[in-house]
Coordinates of C-alpha atoms and ligand atoms in Angstrom, one line a residue:
X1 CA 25.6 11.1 -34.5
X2 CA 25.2 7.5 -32.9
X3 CA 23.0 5.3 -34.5
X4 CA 20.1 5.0 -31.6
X5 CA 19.6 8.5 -31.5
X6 CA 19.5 9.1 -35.7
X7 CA 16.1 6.6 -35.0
X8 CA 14.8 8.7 -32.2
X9 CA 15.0 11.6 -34.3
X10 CA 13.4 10.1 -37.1
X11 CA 10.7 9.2 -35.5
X12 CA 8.7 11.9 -35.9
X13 CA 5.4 10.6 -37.4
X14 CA 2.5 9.2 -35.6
X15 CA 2.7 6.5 -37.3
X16 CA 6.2 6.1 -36.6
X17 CA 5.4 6.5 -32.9
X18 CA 3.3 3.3 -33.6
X19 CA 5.6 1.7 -35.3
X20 CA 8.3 2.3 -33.0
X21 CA 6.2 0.6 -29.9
X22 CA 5.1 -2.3 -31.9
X23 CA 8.8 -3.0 -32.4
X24 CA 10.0 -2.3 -28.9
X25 CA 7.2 -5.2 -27.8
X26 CA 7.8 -7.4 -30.7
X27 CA 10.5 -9.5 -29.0
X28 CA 7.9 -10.3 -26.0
X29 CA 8.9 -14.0 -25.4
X30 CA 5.2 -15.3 -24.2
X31 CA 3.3 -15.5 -27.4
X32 CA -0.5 -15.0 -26.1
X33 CA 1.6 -11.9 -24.1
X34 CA 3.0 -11.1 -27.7
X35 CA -0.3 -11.1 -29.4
X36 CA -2.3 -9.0 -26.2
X37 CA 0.6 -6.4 -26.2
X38 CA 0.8 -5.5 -29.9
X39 CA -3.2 -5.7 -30.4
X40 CA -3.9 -3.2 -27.7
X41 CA -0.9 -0.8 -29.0
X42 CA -1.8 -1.1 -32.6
X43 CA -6.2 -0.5 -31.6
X44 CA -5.2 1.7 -29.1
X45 CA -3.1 4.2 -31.0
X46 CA -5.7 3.7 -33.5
X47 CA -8.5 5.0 -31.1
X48 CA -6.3 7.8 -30.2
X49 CA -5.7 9.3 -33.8
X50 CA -9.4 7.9 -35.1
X51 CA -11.0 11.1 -32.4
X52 CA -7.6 13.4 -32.3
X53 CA -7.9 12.9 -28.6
X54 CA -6.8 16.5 -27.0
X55 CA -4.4 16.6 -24.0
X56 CA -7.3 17.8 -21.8
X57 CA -9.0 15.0 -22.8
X58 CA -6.2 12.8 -22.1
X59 CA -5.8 14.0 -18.7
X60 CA -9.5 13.8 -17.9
X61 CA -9.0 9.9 -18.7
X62 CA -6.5 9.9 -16.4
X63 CA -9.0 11.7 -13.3
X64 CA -11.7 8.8 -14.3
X65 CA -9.6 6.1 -14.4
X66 CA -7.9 7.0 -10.7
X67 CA -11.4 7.8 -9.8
X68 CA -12.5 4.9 -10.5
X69 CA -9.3 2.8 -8.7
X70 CA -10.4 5.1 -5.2
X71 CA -13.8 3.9 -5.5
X72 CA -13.0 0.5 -5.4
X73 CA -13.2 -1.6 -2.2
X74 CA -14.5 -4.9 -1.0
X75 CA -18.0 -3.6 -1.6
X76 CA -17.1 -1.6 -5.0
X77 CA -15.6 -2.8 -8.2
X78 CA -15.7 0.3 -10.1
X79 CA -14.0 -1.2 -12.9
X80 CA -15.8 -4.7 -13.5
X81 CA -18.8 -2.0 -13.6
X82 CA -16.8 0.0 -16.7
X83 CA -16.1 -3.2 -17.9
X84 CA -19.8 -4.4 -17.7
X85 CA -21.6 -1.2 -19.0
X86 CA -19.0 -0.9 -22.2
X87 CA -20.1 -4.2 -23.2
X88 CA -16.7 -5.7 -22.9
X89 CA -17.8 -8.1 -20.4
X90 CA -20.7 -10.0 -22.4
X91 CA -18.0 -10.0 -25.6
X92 CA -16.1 -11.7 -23.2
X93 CA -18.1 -14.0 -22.0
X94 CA -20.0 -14.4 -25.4
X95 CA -16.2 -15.5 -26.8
X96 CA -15.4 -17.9 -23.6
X97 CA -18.3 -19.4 -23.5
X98 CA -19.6 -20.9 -27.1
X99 CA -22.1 -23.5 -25.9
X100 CA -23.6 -26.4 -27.7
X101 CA -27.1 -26.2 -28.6
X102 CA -29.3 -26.5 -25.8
X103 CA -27.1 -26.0 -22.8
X104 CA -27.6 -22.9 -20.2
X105 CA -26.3 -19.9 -22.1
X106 CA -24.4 -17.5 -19.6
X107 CA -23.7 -14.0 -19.2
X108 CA -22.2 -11.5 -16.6
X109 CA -20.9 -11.9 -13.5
X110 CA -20.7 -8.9 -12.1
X111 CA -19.3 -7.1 -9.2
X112 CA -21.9 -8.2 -6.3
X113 CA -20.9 -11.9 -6.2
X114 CA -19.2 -12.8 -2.2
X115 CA -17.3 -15.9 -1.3
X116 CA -19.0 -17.5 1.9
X117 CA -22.8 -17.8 1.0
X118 CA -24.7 -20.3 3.5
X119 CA -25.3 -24.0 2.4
X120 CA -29.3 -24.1 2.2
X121 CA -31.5 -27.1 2.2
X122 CA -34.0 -27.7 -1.0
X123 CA -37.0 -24.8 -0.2
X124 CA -34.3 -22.4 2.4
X125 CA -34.9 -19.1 2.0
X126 CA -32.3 -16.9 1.1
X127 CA -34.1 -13.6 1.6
X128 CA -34.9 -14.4 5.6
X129 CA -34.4 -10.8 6.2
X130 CA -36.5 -9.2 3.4
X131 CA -39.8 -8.2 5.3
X132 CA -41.1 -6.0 2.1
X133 CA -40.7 -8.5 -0.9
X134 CA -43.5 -11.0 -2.5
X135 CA -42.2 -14.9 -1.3
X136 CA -40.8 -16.5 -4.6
X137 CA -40.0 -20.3 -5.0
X138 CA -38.3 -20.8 -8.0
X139 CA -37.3 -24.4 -9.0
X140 CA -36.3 -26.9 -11.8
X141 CA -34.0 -29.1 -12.6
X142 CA -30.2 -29.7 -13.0
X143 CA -30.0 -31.7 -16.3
X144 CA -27.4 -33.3 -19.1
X145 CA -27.7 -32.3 -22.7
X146 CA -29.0 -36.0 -23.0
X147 CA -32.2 -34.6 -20.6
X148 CA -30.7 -36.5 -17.6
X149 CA -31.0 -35.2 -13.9
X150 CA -27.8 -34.4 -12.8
X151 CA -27.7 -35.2 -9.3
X152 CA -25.8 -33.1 -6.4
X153 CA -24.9 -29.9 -8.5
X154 CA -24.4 -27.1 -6.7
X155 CA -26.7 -23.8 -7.0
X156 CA -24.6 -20.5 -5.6
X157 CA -27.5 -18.1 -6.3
X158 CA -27.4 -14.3 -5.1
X159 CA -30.0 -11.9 -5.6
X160 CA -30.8 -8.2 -4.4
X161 CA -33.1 -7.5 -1.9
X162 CA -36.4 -6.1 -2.5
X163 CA -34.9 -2.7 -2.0
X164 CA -32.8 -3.1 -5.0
X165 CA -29.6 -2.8 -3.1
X166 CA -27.2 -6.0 -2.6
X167 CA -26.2 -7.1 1.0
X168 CA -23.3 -5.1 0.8
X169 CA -24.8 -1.9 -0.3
X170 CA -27.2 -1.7 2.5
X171 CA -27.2 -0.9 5.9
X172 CA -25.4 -4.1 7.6
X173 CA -22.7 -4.7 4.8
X174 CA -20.5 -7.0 6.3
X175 CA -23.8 -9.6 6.9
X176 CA -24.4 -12.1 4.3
X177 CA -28.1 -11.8 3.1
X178 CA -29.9 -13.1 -0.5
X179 CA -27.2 -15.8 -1.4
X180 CA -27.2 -19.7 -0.5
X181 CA -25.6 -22.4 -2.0
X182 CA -28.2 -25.0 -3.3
X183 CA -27.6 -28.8 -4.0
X184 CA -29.9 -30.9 -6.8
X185 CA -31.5 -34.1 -5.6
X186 CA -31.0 -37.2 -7.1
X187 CA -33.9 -36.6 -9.6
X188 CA -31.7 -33.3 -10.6
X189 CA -34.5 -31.1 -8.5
X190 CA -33.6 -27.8 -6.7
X191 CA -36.1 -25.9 -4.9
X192 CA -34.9 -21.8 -3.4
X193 CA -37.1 -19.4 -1.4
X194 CA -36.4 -16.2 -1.9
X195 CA -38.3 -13.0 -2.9
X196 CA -39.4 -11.7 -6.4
X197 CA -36.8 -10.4 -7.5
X198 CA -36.7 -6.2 -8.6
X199 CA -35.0 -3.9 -11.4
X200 CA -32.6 -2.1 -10.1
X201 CA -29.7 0.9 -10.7
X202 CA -26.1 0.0 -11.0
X203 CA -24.0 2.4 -8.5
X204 CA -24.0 5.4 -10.2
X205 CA -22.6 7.8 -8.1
X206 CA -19.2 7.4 -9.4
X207 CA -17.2 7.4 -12.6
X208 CA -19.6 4.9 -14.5
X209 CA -22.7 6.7 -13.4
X210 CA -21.3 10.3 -14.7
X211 CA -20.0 8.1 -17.7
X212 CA -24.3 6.8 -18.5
X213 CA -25.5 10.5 -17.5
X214 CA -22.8 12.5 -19.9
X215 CA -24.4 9.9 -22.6
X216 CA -27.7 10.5 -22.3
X217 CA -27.9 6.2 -20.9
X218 CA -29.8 5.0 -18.0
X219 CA -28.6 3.1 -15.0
X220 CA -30.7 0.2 -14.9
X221 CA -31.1 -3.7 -14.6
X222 CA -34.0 -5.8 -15.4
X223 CA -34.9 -8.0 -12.8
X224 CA -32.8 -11.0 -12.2
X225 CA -31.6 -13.8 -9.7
X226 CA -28.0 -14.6 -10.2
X227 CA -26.6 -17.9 -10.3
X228 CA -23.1 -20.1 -10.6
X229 CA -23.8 -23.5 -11.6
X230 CA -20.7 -26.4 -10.3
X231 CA -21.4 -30.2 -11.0
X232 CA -18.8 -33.2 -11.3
X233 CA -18.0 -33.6 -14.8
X234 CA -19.5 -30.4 -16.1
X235 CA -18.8 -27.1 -16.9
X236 CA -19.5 -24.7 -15.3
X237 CA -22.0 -21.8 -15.8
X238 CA -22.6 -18.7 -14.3
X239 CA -25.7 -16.9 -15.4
X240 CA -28.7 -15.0 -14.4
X241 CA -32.7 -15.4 -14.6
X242 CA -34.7 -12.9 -16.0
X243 CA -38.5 -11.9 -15.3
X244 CA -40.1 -11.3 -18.4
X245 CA -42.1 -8.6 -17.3
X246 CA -39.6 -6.1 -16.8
X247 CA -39.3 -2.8 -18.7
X248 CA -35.6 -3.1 -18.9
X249 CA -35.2 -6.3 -21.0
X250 CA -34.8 -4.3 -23.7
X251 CA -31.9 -2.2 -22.5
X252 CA -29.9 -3.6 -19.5
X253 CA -27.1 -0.9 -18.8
X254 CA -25.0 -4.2 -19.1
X255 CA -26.1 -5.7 -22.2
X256 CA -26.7 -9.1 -20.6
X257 CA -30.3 -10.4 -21.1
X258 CA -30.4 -13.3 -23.7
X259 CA -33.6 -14.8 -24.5
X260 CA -33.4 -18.4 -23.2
X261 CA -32.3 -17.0 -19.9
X262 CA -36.2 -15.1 -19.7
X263 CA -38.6 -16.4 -17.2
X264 CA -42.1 -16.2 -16.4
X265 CA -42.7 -15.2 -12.8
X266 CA -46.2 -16.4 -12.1
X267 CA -48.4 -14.9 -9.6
X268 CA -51.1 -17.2 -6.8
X269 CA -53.1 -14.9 -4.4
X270 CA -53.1 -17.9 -2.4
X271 CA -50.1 -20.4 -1.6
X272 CA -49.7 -23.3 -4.0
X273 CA -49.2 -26.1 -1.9
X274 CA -45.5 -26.3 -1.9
X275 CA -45.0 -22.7 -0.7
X276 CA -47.5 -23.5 1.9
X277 CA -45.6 -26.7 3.2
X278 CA -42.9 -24.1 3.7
X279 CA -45.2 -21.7 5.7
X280 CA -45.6 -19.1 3.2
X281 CA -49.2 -18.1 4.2
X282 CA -50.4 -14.8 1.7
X283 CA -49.3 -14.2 -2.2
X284 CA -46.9 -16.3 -4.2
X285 CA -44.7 -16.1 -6.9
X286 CA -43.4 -19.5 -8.9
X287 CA -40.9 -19.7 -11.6
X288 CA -39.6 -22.9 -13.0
X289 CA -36.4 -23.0 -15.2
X290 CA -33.9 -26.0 -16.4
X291 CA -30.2 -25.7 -16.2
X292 CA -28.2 -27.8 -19.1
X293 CA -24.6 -28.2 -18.4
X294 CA -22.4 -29.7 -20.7
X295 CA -20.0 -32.2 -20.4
X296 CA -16.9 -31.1 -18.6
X297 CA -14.2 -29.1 -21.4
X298 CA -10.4 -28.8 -20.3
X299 CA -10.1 -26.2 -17.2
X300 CA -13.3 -24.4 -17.1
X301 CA -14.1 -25.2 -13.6
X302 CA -10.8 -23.1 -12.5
X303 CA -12.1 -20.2 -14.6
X304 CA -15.3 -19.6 -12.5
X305 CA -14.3 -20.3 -9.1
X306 CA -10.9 -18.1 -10.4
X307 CA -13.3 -15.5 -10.5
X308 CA -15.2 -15.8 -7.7
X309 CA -11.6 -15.9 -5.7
X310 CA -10.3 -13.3 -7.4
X311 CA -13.4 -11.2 -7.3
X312 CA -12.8 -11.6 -3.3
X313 CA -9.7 -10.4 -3.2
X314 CA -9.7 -7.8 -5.1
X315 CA -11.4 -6.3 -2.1
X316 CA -9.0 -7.8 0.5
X317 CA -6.4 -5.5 -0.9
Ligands
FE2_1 FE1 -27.4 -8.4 -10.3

């Protein structure tokens, strides 16, 4: 009997199986390649014989995963939503982004981000359309880990409406609504209009959503205003603010609250005088919160505006 065939046979194992594919890969030339390749055969495999996974089952992993490729479009990312809810996304981000003490912490990105939001002026109101939501000024500064104002960084911040549904999950999907692009003044001072903002469900009429139901988990986010923070010289970070109030704090189907990132929303019956410069006339909401960047590390600008791009054209496929 030939050689390569006496091996097949002998194979027989399930550990030789996974033997077998760690040595078919082991001649990958890119290292990093190398090292991804053989740690997702060797947990993998390990995952499969840890549960005894049934061919049924294996098959149904098959339905979910092409479920969840059909459901994705330029207004659905079914999988950055797997991602998300496994908690893959925040090990991820906790791993890339190791910040010195005191600068902005970050955390998800999620699906909902869009290329294209509208330059604003300090005080524009990103939620011009929202006729049901409280007005909401939120403000602060852009500072170095020194305490110095950081002049001219730029604020992409992107929010749901007061419905709970993002732009492109409501009724005029292709029109950009509760994102702007915000610049710092030269003291390091931003100032955005918007509405407060609301908990709210990730989509949950597909894969993920049977996913949460079939394990007993809910749907929801606490409330939150999203944000990508770009300055000359920094890196980068993309985070969120959190309103302390909200019953979900404690269990974000996405795992992405951290404390520093928690904000008091306070309410005025009547307008403090900055929302009333900017003609809000009834009930305000104010929040205040500092960004920290740090100085700027090897590459890390590409990495968010990579995903930002990327994000965008995963739909455009
Ligand atoms: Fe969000």
């Amino acid at each position: 009997m030939p050689d390569g065939q006496d091996k097949i046979r002998r194979s027989t194992t399930e550990d030789d199986i996974t033997a077998a594919v760690l040595a078919r890969f082991s001649a990958t030339p890119d290292p990093r390649l190398k090292q991804i390749m053989l740690g997702l055969i060797k947990h993998l495999h390990a995952f499969v014989k840890e549960v005894e996974l049934t061919e049924a089952e294996w098959f149904q992993a098959i339905e979910i995963l092409t479920e969840a490729g059909k459901m994705c479009s330029d207004k659905r990312q079914e999988f950055i939503l797997f991602s998300d809810t496994l908690g893959v996304s925040m090990v991820v981000d906790l791993i890339g982004h190791r910040k010195p003490e005191g600068a902005t912490e970050s955390t998800v990105f999620g699906p909902f981000h869009r290329l294209g939001a509208p330059q604003m002026p300090r005080g524009g109101n990103i939620a011009h359309r929202d006729t049901t939501g409280v007005p909401t000024l939120v403000s602060g500064r852009v500072l170095d880990l020194e305490g110095k104002p950081i002049a001219n960084a730029e604020l992409d911040v992107w929010q749901t409406q007061s419905n709970g549904l993002y732009d492109a999950q409501d009724s005029n999907p292709n029109e950009l609504h509760m994102r702007g692009k915000f610049h710092s003044d030269g003291e390091g001072r931003y100032l955005i209009r918007t509405v407060l903002p609301v908990n709210y469900p990730i989509p949950s009429d597909g894969p993920v959503g049977a996913m949460l139901k079939a394990t007993g988990r809910h749907p929801w986010r606490p409330a939150h205003i999203h944000f990508v923070l770009t300055a000359d010289g920094y890196d980068p970070v993309t985070t969120h603010i959190f309103d302390r109030t909200d019953p979900y704090l404690e269990s974000d189907a996405v795992f992405a609250v951290k404390d520093s990132l928690i904000c008091d929303f306070t309410r005025h019956e009547t307008p403090t005088p900055e929302a009333a410069k900017l003609g809000i006339a009834g009930p305000v909401y104010t929040t205040e919160f500092d960004f920290v960047l740090k100085p700027a590390g090897a590459e890390a600008k590409t990495d968010v505006h990579d995903a930002q791009r990327r994000l965008a054209a995963l739909g455009a496929r």
